mmCIF file of C-alpha atoms and ligand atoms in Angstrom:
data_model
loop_
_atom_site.group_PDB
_atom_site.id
_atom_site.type_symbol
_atom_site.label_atom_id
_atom_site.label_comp_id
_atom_site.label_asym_id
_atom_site.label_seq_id
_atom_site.Cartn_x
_atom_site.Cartn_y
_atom_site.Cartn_z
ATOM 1 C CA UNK H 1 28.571 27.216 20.737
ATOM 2 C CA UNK H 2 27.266 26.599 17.490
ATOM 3 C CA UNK H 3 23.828 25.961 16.961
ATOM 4 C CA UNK H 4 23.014 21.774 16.175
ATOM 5 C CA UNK H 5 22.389 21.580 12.603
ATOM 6 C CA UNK H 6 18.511 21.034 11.817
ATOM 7 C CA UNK H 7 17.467 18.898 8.321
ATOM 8 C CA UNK H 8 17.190 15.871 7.313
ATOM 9 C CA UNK H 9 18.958 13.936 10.148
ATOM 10 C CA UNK H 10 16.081 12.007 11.415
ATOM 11 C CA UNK H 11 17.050 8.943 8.933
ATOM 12 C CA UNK H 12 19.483 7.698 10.753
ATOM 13 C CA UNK H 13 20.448 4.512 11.161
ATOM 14 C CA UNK H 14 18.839 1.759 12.990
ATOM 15 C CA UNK H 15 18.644 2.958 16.827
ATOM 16 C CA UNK H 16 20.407 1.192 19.323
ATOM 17 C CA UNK H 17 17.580 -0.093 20.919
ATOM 18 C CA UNK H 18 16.795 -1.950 18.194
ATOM 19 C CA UNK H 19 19.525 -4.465 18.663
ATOM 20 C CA UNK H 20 18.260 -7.011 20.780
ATOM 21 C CA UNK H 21 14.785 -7.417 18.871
ATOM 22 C CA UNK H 22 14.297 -10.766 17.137
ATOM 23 C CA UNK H 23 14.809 -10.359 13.627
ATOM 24 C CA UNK H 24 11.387 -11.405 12.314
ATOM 25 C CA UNK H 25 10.301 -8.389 13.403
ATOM 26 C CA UNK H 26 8.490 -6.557 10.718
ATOM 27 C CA UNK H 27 10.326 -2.974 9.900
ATOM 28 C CA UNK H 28 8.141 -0.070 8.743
ATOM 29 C CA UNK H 29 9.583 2.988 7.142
ATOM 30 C CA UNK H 30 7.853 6.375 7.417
ATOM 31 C CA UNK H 31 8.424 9.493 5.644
ATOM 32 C CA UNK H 32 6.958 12.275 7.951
ATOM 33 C CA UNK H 33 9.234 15.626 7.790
ATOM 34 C CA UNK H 34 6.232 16.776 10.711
ATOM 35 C CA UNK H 35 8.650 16.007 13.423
ATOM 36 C CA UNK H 36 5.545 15.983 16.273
ATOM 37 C CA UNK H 37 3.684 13.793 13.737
ATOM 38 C CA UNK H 38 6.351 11.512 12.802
ATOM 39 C CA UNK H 39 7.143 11.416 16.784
ATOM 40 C CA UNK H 40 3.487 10.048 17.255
ATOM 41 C CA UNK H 41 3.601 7.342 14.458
ATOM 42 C CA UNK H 42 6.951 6.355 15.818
ATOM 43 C CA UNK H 43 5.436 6.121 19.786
ATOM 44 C CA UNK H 44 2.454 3.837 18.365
ATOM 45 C CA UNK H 45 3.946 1.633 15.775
ATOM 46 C CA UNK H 46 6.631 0.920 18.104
ATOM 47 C CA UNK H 47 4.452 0.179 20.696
ATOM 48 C CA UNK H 48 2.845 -2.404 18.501
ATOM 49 C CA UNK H 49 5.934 -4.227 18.200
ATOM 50 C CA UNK H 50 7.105 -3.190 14.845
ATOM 51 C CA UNK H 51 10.552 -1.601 13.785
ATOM 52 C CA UNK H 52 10.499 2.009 13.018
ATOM 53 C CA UNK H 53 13.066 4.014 10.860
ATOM 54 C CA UNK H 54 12.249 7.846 10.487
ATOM 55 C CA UNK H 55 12.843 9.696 7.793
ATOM 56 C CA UNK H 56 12.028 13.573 7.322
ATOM 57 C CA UNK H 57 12.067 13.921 3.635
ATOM 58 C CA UNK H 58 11.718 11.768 0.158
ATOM 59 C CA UNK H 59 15.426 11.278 -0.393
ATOM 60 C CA UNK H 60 16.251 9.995 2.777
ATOM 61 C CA UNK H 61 12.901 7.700 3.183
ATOM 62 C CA UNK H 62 13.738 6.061 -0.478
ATOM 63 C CA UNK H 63 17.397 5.249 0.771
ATOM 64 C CA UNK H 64 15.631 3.892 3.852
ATOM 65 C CA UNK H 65 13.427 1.671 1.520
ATOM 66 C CA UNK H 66 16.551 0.874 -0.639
ATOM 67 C CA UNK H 67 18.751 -0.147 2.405
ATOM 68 C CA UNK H 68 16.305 -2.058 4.526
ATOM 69 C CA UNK H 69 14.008 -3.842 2.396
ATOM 70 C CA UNK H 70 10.860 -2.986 4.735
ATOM 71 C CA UNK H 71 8.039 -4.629 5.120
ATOM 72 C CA UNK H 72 5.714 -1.451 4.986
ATOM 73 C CA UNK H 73 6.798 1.982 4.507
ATOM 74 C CA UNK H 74 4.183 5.096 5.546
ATOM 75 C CA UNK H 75 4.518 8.008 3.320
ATOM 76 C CA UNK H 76 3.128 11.693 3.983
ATOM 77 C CA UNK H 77 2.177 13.359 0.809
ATOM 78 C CA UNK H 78 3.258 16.567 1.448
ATOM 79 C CA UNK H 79 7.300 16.730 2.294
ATOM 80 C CA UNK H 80 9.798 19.319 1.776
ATOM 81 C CA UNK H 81 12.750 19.085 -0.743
ATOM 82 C CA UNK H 82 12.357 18.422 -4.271
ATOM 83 C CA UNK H 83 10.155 15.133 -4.075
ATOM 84 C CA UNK H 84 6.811 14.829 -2.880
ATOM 85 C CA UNK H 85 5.128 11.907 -1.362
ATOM 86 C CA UNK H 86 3.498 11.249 -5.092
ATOM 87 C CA UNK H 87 6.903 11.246 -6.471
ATOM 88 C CA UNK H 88 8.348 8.840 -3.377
ATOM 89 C CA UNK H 89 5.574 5.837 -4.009
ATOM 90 C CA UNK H 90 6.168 5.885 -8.213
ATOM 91 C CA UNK H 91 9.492 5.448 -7.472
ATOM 92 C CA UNK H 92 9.298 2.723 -4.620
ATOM 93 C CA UNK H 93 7.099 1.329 -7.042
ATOM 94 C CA UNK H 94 9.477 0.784 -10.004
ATOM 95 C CA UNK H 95 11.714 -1.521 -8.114
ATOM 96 C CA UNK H 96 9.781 -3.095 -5.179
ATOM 97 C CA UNK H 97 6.099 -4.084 -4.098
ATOM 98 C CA UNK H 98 6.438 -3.367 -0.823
ATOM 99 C CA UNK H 99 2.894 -1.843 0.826
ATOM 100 C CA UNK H 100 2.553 2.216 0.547
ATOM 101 C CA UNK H 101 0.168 3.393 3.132
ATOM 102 C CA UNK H 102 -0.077 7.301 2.239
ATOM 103 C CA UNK H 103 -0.632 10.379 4.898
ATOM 104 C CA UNK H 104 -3.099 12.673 3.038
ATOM 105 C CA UNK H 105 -4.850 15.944 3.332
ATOM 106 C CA UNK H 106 -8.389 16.247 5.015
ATOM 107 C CA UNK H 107 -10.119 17.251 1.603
ATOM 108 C CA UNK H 108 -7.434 15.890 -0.808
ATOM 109 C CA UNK H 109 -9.359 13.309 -2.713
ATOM 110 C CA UNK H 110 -7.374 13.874 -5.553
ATOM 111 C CA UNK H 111 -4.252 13.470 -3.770
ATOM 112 C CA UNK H 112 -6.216 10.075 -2.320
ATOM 113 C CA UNK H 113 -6.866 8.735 -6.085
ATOM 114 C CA UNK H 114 -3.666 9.753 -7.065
ATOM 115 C CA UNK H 115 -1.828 7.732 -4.589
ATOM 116 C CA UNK H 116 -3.424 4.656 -5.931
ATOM 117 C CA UNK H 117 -2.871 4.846 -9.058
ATOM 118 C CA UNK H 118 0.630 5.291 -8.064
ATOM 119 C CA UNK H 119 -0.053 2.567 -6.159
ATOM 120 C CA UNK H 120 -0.099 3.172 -2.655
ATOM 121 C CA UNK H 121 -2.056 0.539 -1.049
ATOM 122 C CA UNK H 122 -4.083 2.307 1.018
ATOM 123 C CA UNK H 123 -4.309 6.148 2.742
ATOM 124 C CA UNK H 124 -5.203 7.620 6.261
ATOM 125 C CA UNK H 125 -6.641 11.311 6.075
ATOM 126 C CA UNK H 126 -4.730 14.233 8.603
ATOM 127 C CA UNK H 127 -5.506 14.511 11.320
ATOM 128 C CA UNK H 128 -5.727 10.899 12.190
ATOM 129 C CA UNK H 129 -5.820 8.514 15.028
ATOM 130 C CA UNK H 130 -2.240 6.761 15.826
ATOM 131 C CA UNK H 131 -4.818 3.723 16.557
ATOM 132 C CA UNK H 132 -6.675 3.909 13.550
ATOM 133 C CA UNK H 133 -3.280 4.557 11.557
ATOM 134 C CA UNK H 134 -1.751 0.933 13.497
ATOM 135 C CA UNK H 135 -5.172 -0.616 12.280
ATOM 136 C CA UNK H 136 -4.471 0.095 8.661
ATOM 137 C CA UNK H 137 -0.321 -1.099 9.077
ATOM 138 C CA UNK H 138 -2.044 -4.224 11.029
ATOM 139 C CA UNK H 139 -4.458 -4.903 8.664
ATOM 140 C CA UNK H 140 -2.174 -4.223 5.089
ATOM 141 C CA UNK H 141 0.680 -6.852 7.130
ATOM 142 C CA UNK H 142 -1.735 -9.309 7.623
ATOM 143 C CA UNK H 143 -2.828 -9.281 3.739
ATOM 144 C CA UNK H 144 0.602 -9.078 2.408
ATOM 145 C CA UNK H 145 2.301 -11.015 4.620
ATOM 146 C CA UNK H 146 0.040 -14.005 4.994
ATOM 147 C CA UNK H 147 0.144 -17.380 3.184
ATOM 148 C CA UNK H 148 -1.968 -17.857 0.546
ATOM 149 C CA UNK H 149 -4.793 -20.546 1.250
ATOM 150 C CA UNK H 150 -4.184 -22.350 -1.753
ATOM 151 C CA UNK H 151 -0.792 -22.189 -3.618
ATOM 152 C CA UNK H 152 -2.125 -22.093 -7.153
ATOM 153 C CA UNK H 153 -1.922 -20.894 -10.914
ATOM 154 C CA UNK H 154 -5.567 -19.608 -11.887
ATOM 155 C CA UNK H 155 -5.158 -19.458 -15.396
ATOM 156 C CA UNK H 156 -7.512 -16.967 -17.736
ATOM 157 C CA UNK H 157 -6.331 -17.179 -21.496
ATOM 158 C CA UNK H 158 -2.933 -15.251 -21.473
ATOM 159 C CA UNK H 159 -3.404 -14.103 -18.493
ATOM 160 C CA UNK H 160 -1.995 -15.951 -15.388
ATOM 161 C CA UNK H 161 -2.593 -15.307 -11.647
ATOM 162 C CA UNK H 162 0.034 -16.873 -9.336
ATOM 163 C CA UNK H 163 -1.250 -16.411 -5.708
ATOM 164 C CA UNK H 164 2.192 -18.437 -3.962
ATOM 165 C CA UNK H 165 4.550 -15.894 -5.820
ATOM 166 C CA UNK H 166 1.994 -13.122 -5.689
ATOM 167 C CA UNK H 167 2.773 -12.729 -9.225
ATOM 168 C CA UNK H 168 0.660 -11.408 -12.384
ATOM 169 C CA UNK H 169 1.912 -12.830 -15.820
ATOM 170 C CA UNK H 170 0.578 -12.571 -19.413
ATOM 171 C CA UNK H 171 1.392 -14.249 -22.310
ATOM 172 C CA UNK H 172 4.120 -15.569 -19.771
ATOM 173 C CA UNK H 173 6.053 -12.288 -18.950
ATOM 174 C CA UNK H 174 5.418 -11.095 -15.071
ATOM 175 C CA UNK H 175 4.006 -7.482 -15.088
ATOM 176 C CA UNK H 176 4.518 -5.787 -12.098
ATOM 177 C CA UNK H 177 1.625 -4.738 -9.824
ATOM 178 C CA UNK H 178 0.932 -3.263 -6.533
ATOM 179 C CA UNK H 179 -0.156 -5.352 -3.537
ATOM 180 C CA UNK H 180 -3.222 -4.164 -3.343
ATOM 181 C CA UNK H 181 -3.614 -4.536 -7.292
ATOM 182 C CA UNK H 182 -2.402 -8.346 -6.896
ATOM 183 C CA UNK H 183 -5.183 -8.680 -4.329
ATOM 184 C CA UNK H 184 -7.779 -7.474 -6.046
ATOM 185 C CA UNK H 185 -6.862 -9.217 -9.353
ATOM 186 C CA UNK H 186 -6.452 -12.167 -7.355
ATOM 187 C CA UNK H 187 -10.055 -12.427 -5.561
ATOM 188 C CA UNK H 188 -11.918 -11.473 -9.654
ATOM 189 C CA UNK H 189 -9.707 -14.692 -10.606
ATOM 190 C CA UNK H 190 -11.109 -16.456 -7.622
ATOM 191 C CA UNK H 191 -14.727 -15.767 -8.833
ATOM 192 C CA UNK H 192 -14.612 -16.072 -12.730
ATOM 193 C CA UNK H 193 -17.964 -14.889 -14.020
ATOM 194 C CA UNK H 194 -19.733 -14.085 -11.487
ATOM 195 C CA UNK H 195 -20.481 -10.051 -11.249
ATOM 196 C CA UNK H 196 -19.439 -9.009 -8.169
ATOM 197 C CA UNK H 197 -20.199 -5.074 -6.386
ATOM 198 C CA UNK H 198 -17.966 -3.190 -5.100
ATOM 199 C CA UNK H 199 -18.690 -3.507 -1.474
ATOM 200 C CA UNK H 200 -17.798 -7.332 -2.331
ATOM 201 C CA UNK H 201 -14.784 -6.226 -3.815
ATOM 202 C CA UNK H 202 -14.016 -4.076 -0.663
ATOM 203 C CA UNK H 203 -14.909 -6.411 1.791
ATOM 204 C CA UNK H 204 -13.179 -9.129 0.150
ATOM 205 C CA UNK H 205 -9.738 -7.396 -0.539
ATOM 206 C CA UNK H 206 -9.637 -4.647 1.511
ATOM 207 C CA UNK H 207 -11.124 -6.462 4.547
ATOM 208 C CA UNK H 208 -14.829 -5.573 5.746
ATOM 209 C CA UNK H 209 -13.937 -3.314 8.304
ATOM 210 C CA UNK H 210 -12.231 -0.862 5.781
ATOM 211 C CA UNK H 211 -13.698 2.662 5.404
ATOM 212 C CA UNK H 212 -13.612 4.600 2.400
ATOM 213 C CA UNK H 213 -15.039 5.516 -0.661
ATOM 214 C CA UNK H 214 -16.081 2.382 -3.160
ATOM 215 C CA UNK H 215 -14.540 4.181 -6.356
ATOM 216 C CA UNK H 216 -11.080 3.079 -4.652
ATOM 217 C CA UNK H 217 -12.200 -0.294 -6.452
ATOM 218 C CA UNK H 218 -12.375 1.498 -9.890
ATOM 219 C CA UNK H 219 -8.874 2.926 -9.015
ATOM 220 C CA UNK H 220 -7.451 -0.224 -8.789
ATOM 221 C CA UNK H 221 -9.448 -1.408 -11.623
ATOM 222 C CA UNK H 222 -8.476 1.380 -14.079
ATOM 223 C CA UNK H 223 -4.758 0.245 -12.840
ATOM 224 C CA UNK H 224 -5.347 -3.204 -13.647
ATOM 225 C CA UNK H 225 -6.542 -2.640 -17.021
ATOM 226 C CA UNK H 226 -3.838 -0.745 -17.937
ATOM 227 C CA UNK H 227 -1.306 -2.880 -17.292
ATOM 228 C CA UNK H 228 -3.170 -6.153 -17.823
ATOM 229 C CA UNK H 229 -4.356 -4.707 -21.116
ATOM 230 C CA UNK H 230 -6.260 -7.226 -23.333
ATOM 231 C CA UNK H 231 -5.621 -10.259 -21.362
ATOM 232 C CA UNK H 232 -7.380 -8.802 -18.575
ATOM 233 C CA UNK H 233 -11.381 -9.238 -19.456
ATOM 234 C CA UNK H 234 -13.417 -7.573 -17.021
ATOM 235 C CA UNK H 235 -16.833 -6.580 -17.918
ATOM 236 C CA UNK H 236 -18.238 -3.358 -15.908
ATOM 237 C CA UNK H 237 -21.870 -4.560 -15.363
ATOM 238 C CA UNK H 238 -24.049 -1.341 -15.245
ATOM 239 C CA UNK H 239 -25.290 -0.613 -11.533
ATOM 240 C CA UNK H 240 -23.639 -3.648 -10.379
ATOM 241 C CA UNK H 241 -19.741 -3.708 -10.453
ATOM 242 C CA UNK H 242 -17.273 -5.847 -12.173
ATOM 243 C CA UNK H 243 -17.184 -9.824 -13.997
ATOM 244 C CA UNK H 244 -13.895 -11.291 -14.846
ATOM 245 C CA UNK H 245 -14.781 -13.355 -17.596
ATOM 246 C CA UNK H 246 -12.711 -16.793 -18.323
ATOM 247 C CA UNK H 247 -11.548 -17.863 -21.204
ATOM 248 C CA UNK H 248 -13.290 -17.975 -24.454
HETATM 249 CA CA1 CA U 1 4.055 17.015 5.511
#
């Protein structure tokens, strides 16, 4: 008897017992190629009532993401084959906003600020809890999935926040951001001139019960400002944290 192939055959398709869930079910795809690890994740998100599809390695979790539109996808860093998790979320990112919660080392900060600036929305450190990784999906749905409390148009010089269509535009043209980036831009617009700290920022956007460091907010920042550019006036305020200015 030949030996059963071993690889990347965890992607498969959507498992049979699938079938008979409702179909507003959210779907979360994760990229794990630890096959104890990724069994874990899959036990607990499932458990929560969320769709899982497994996939072992970039290639396969990207065709995942292309074929299934999810609503979150859970992406470990490090994964064999000739794209990382870094390489996974920029290109998730070029066509499609959906939330990137990264799998990163214990002492991998830069791997931590590198994944959002990529964009990844936010990051659980190995070894983790399964509950405290179904906190973070829980929490990031509930943000990104959620209607906004008022459908409006702030509007800052050229620069235009659209909280119904999630949407950034300047000078009229939509410029494509990352949840989290959306969120954060969203709440400054929300408080024109008013300097706000960090922990605001964090408790307001990231939700107060999030952990981590505060320079996450000058990630996101540095992000913003970059593809904002000019239209985007925010004034660092020494020892304090951030102003969006208005207008004028
Ligand atoms: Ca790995």
């Amino acid at each position: 008897m030949a030996a059963t192939p071993v690889g990347p055959i965890r992607a498969g398709p959507v498992r049979d017992d699938d079938a008979d869930m409702h179909t507003d079910q959210r779907t979360i795809v994760v990229v794990e190629d630890d096959p104890s690890i990724a069994d874990l994740i899959d036990l607990y998100l499932r458990r929560a009532g969320w769709r899982v599809l497994l996939a072992s390695d970039g290639a396969h979790g990207l065709d995942l993401v292309r074929r299934h539109t999810p609503d979150l996808v859970v992406l470990d860093v490090g994964l064999p084959g000739d794209l990382d998790g870094f390489d996974v979320c920029r290109t998730i990112r070029s066509t499609s906003s959906v939330p990137v919660l990264m799998l990163t080392a214990r002492d991998g900060e830069i791997d931590r600020v590198l994944g959002l600036e990529l964009g990844a929305d936010d990051y659980v450190t190995k070894p983790f809890s399964p509950r405290e990784l179904v906190a973070r999906v829980k929490a990031i749905l509930r943000r990104t999935t959620a209607a906004p409390a008022v459908a409006e148009v702030v509007v800052l010089g050229d620069l235009e926040v659209d909280s119904a269509r999630r949407e950034a535009r300047v000078a009229g043209a939509a410029v494509a951001l990352a949840s989290r980036e959306f969120d954060l831009l969203a709440y400054l617009a929300a408080h024109p001139g008013l300097a706000l700290t960090r922990r605001q920022l964090l408790d307001g956007v990231w939700g107060a019960g999030w952990v981590g460091d505060e320079r996450t907010v000058d990630v996101h920042v540095r992000q913003l400002r970059k593809k904002l550019g000019d239209a985007f006036v925010l004034t660092t305020v020494w020892g304090v944290g951030y102003r969006l200015d208005g207008p004028g």
